[in-house]
CSV table of C-alpha atoms in Angstrom, one decimal:
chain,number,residue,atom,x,y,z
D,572,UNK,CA,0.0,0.0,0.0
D,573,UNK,CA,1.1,3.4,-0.8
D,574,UNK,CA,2.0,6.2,1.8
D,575,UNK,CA,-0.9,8.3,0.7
D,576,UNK,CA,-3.3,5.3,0.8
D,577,UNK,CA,-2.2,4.3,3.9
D,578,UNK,CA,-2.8,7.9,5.4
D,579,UNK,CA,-6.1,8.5,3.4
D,580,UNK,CA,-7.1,4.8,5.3
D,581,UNK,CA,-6.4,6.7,8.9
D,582,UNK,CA,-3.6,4.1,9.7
D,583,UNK,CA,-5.3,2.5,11.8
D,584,UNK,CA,-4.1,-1.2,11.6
D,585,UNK,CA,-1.2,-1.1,9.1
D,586,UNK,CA,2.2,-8.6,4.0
D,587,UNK,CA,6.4,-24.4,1.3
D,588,UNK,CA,4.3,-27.5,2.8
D,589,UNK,CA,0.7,-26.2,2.6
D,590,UNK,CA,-1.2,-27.8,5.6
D,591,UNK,CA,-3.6,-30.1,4.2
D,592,UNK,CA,-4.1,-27.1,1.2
D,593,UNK,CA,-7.6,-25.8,1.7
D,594,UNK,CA,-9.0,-23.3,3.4
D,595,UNK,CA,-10.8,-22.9,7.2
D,596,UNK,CA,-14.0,-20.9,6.8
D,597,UNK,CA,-16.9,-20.3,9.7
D,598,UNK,CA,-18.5,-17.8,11.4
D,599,UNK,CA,-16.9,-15.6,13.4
D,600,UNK,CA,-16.0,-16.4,17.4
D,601,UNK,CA,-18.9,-16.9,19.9
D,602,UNK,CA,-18.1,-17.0,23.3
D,603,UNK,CA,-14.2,-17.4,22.8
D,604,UNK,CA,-12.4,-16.5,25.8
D,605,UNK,CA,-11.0,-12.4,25.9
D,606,UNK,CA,-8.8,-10.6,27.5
D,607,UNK,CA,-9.4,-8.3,30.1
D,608,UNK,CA,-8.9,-5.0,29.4
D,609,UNK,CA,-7.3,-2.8,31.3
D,610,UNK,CA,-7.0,0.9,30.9
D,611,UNK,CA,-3.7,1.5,32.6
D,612,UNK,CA,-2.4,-1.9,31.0
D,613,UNK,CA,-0.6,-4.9,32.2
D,614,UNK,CA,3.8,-4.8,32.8
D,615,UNK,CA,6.0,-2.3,31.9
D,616,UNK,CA,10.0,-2.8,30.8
D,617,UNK,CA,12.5,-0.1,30.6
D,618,UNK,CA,14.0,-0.4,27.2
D,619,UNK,CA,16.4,2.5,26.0
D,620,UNK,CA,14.5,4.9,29.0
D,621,UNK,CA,11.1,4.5,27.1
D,622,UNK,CA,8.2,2.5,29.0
D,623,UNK,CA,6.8,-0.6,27.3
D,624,UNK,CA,4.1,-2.6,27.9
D,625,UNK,CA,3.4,-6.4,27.7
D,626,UNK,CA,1.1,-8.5,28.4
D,627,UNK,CA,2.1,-12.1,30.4
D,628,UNK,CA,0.0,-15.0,30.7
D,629,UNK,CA,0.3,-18.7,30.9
D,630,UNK,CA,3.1,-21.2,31.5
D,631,UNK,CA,5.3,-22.8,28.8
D,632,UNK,CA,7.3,-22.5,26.0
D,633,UNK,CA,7.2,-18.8,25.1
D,634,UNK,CA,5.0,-17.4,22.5
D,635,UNK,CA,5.3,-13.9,21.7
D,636,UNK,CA,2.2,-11.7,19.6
D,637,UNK,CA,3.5,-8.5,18.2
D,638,UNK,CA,0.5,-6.2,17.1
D,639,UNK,CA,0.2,-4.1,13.3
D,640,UNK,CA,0.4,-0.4,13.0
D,641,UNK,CA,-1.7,1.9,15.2
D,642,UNK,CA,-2.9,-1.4,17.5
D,643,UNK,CA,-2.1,-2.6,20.6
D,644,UNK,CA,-1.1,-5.9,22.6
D,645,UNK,CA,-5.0,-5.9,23.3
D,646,UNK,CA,-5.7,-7.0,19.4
D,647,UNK,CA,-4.4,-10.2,20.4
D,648,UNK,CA,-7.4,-10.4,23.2
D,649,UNK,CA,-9.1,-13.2,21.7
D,650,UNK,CA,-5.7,-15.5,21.5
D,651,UNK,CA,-4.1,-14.7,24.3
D,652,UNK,CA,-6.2,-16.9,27.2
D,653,UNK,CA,-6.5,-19.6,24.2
D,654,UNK,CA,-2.6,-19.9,23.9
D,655,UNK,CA,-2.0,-19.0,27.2
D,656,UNK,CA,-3.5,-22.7,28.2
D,657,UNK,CA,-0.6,-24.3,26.8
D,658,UNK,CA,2.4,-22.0,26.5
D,659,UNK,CA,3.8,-19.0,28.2
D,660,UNK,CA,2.3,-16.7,25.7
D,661,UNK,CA,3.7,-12.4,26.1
D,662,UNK,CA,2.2,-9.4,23.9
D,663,UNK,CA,4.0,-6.3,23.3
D,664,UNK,CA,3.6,-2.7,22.2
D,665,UNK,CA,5.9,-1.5,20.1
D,666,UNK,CA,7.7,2.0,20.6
D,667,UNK,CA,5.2,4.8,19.9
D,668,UNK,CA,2.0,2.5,19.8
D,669,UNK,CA,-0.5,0.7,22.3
D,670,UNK,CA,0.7,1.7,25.9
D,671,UNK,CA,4.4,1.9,25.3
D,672,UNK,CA,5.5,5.3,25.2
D,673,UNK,CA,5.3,7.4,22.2
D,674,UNK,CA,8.8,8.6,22.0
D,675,UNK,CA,9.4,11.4,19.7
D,676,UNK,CA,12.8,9.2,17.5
D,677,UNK,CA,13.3,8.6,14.1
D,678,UNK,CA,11.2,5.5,13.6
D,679,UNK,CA,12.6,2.8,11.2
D,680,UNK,CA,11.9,-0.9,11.0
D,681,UNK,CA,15.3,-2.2,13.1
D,682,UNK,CA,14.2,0.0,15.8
D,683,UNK,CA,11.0,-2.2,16.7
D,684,UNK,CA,13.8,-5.4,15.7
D,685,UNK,CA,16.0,-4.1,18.4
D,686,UNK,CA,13.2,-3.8,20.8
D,687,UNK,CA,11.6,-7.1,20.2
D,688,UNK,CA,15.3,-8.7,20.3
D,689,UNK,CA,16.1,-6.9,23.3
D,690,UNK,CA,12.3,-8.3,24.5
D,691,UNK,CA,13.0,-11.5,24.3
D,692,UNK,CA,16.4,-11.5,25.4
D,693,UNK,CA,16.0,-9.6,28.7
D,694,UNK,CA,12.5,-10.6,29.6
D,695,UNK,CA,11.8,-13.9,27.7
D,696,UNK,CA,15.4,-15.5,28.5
D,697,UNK,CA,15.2,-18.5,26.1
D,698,UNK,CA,13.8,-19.7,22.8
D,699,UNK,CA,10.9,-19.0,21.7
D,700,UNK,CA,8.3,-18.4,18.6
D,701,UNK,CA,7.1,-14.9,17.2
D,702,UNK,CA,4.0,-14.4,15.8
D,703,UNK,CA,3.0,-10.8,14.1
D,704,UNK,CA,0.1,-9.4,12.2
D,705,UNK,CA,0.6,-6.8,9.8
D,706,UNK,CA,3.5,-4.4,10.7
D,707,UNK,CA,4.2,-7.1,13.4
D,708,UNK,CA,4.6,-9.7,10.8
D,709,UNK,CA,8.1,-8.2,9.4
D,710,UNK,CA,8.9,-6.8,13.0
D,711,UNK,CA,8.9,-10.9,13.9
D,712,UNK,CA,10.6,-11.8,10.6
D,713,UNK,CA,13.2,-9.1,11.1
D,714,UNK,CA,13.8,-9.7,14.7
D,715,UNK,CA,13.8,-14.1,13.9
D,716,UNK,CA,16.8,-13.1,11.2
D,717,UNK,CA,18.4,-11.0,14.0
D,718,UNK,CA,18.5,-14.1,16.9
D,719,UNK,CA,18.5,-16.9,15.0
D,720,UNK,CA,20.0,-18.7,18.6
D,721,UNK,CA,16.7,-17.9,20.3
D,722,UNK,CA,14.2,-17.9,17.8
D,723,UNK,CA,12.6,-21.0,16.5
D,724,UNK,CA,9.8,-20.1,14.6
D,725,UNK,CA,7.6,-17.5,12.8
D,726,UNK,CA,4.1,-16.9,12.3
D,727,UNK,CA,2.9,-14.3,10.3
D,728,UNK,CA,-1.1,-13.2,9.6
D,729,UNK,CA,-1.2,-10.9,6.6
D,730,UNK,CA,2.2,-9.3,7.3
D,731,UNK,CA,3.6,-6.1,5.7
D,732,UNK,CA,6.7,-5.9,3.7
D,733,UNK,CA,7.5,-5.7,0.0
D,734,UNK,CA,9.5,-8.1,-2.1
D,735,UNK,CA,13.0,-5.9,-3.6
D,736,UNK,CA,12.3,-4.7,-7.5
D,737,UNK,CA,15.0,-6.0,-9.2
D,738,UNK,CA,14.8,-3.5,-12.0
D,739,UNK,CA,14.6,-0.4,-9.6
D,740,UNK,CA,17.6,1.4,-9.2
D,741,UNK,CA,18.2,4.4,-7.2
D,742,UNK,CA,18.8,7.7,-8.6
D,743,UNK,CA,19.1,10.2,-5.9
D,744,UNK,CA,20.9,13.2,-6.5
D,745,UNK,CA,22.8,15.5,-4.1
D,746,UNK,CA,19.7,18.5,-3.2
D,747,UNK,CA,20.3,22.0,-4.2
D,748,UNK,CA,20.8,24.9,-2.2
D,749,UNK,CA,17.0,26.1,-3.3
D,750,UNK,CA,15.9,22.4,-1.9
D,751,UNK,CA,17.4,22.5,1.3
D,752,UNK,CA,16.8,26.4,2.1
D,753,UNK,CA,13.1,26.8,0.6
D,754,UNK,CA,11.2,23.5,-0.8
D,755,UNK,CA,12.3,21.0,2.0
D,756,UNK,CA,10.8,23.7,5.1
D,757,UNK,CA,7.7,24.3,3.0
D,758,UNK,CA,7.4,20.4,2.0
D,759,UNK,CA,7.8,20.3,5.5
D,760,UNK,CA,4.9,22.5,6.5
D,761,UNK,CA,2.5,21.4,4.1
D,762,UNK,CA,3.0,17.8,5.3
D,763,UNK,CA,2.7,19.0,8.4
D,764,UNK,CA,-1.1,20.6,8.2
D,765,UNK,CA,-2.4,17.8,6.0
D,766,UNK,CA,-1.0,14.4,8.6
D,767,UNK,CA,-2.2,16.8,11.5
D,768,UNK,CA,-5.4,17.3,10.0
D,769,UNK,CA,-5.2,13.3,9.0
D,770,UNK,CA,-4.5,12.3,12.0
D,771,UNK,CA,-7.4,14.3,13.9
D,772,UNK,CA,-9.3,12.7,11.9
D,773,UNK,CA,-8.0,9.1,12.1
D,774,UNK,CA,-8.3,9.1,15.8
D,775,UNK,CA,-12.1,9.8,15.8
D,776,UNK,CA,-13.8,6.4,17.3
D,777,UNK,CA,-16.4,7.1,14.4
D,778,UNK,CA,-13.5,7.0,11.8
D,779,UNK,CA,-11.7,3.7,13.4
D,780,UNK,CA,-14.5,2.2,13.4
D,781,UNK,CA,-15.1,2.2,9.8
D,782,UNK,CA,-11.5,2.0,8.3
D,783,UNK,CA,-11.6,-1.3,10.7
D,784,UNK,CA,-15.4,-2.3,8.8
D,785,UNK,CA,-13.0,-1.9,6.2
D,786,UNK,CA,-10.7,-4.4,6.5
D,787,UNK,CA,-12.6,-6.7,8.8
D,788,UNK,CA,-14.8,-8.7,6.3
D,789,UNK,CA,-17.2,-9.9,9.4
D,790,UNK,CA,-17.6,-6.8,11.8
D,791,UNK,CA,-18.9,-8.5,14.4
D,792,UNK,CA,-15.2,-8.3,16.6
D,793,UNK,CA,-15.4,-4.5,15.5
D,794,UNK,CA,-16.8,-3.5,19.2
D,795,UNK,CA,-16.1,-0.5,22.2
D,796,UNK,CA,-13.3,-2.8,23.7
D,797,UNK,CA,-10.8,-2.8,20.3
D,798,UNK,CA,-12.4,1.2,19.4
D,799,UNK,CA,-10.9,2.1,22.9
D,800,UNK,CA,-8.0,0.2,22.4
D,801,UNK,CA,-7.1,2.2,19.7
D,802,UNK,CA,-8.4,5.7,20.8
D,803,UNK,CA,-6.6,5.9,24.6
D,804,UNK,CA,-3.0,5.9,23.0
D,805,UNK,CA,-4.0,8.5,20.4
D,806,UNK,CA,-4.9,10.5,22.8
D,807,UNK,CA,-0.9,10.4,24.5
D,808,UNK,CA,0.6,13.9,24.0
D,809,UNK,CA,2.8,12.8,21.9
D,810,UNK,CA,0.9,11.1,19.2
D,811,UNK,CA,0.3,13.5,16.9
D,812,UNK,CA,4.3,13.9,16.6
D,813,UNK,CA,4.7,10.1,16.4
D,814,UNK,CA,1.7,9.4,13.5
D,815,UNK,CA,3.8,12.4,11.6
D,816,UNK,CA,6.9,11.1,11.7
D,817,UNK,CA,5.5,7.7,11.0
D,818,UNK,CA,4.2,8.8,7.8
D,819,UNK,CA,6.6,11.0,6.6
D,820,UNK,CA,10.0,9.0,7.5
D,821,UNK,CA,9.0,5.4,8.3
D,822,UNK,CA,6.6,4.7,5.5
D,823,UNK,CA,8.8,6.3,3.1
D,824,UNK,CA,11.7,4.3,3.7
D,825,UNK,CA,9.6,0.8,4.0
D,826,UNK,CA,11.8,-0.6,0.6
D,827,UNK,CA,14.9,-0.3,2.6
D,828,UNK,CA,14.5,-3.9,4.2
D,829,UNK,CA,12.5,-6.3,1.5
D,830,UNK,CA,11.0,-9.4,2.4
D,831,UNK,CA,13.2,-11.7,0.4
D,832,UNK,CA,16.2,-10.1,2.0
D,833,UNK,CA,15.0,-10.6,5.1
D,834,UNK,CA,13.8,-14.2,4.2
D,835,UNK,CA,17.5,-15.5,3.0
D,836,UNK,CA,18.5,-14.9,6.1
D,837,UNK,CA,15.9,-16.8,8.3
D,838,UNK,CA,16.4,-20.3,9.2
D,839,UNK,CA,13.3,-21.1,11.5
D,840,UNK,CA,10.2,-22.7,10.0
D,841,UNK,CA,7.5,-20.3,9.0
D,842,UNK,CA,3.8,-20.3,9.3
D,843,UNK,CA,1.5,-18.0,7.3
D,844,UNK,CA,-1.9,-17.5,8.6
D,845,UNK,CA,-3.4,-15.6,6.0
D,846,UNK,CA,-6.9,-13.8,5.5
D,847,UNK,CA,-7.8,-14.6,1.9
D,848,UNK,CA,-10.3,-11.5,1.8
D,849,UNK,CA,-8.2,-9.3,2.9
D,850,UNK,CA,-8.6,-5.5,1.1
D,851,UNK,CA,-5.2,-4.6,1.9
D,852,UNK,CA,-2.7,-7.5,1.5
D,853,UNK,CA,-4.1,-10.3,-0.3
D,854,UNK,CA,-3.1,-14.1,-0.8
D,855,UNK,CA,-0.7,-13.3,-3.7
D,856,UNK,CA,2.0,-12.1,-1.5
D,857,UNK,CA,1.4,-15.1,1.0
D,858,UNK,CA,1.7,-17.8,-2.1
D,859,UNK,CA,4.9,-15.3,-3.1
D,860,UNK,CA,6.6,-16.4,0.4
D,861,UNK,CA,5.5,-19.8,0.1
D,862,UNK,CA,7.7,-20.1,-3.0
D,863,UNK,CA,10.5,-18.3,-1.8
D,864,UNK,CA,11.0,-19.7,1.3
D,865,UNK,CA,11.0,-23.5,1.6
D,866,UNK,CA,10.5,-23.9,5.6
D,867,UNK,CA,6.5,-22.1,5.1
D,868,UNK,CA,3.7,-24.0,5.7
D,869,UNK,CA,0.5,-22.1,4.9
D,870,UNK,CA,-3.3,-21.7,5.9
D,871,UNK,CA,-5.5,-19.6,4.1
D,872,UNK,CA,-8.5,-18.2,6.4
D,873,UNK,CA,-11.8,-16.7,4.9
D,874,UNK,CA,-11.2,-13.6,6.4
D,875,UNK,CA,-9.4,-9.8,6.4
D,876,UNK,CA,-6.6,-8.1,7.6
D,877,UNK,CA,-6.6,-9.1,10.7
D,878,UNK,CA,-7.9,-13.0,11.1
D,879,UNK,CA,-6.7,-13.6,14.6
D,880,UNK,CA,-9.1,-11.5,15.4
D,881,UNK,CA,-11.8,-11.7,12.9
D,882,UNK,CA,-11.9,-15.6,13.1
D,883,UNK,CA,-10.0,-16.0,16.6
D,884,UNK,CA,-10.8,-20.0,16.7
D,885,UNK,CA,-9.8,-20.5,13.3
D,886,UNK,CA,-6.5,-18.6,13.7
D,887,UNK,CA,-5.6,-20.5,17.2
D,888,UNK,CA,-6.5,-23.6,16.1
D,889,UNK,CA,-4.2,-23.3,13.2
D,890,UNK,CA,-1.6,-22.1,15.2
D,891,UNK,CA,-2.0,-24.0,17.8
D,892,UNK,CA,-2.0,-27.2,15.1
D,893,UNK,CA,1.6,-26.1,13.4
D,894,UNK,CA,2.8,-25.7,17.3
D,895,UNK,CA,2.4,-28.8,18.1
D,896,UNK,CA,4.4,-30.0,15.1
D,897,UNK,CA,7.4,-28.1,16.1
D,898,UNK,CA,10.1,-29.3,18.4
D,899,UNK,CA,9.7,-27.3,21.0
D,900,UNK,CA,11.6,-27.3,24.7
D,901,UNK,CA,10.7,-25.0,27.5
D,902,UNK,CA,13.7,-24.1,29.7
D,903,UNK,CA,13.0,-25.4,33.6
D,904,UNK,CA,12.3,-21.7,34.8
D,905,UNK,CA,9.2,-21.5,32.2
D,906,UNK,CA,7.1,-24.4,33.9
């Protein structure tokens, strides 16, 4: 998805062996267990002086959910008492989303990789799989490639990410004087009024509540609980500042990191839990990984952007499935 699009959307939530090579379709979740929510959230860490929050339940080998862009470790309500029956199962925000602080940096994909590395190395203290949704999806993948020792598998639902372009080339020349003295400050401004504006709008509950209609192809999850989710942090101080700089640095530099340089250097096997409906990120770039990387086993779910929690007991049962086919080991201090 472009920048623009992206924006336009409000940002709201953000791209082998097939397992048995059909798809799981029902109805939406009724009476799966859910999280409790809780406004001033869960644990905190220090990482780099900045708060972040996580969510810890269960006992077992660890799990850890990382949410997309603009949610929240509270997306993953609906898997998190599932999972937690059987593994030790940890959500986190990441830097400048959910409950984590909003710190005003230059925001690039390895910094969530260095936070989710440093997450699992400081709290998590052994292996472990990563699963991520959206934005999460190539934070995991990044972060698997980056602690290969500690990470022994990968899940990802719909994940973000773009494959290189083999014919692109770059062609940046050095700016002019004129650039740097006039157009860069009044690029500047301009983008400045319209993502302010965008974002004013983006953080209305009326206006989350649609763009997530929008990618949700059952709305019957779309509730209060994941509206407020998403509203409280928007409301930090500093989220204005963050969505800006999100926008205008971050999403501008997503080809920097490409999923099939990222996937030559991961070693783990790979689950993709994929919502075949999905508006955003559809099953093409799910069969594309398949192909490129050898270790994926994939399960297509009749669903959108965001099936763990459109069909929450079709996406834990899968997961659940492919978990119980790995060789996993919890360290004695996990039990």
């Amino acid at each position: 998805m472009s920048r623009r699009g992206f924006a336009l959307k409000g940002g709201i939530v953000a791209s082998g062996v097939s397992v048995m090579g059909s798809s799981l379709i029902a109805e939406p979740a009724q009476g799966v267990e859910r999280l409790e929510f809780k406004p001033d959230g869960y644990n905190f860490w220090t990482w780099r002086g900045h708060r972040i929050h996580y969510v810890v339940q269960g006992e077992g080998f660890p799990i850890v959910l990382i949410h997309g862009f603009g949610a929240s470790a509270f997306h993953w309500r609906y898997n998190i008492p599932e999972l937690a029956k059987k593994y030790k199962v940890y959500a986190i925000d990441l830097l400048g989303f959910g409950w984590s602080d909003k710190a005003l940096i230059e925001y690039d994909a390895m910094v969530w990789r260095d936070q989710v590395v440093d997450f699992l190395k400081e709290i998590v203290k052994e292996p472990a799989v990563v699963v991520g949704n959206s934005l999460g999806g190539f934070t995991a993948l990044v972060a698997a490639a980056g602690l290969p020792e500690q990470v022994v598998g990968v899940a990802l639902l719909n994940s973000a990410g773009q494959f290189g372009n083999a014919n692109s080339k770059s062609n940046e020349s050095e700016e002019t004087l004129l650039q740097k003295a006039i157009v860069k400050p009044l690029k500047e401004i301009f983008q400045r009024i319209i993502l302010g504006f965008l974002f004013w709008q983006a953080k209305q509950p009326a206006r989350i509540e649609s763009v997530l209609k929008s990618v949700y192809i059952n709305s019957s999850n779309v509730d209060d609980y994941l509206v407020e989710s998403i509203t409280r942090p928007a409301a930090d101080p500093n989220a204005g500042e963050v969505y800006y700089r999100l926008m205008t640095r971050f999403m501008l530099n997503q080809s920097k990191y490409t999923l099939d340089g990222v996937l030559s250097e991961l070693s783990c096997p790979l689950l993709l839990l994929w919502g075949d409906l999905d508006p955003w990120v559809g099953p093409a770039k799910a069969n594309r990984i398949k192909d490129f990387y050898p270790k994926t086993s994939l399960v297509n779910l009749k669903a959108g952007h965001c099936p763990h929690d459109e069909v929450p007991e079709l996406a834990n049962k899968a997961l659940l499935d492919w978990l119980s086919g790995l060789t996993l080991e919890a360290s004695p201090q996990s039990l």
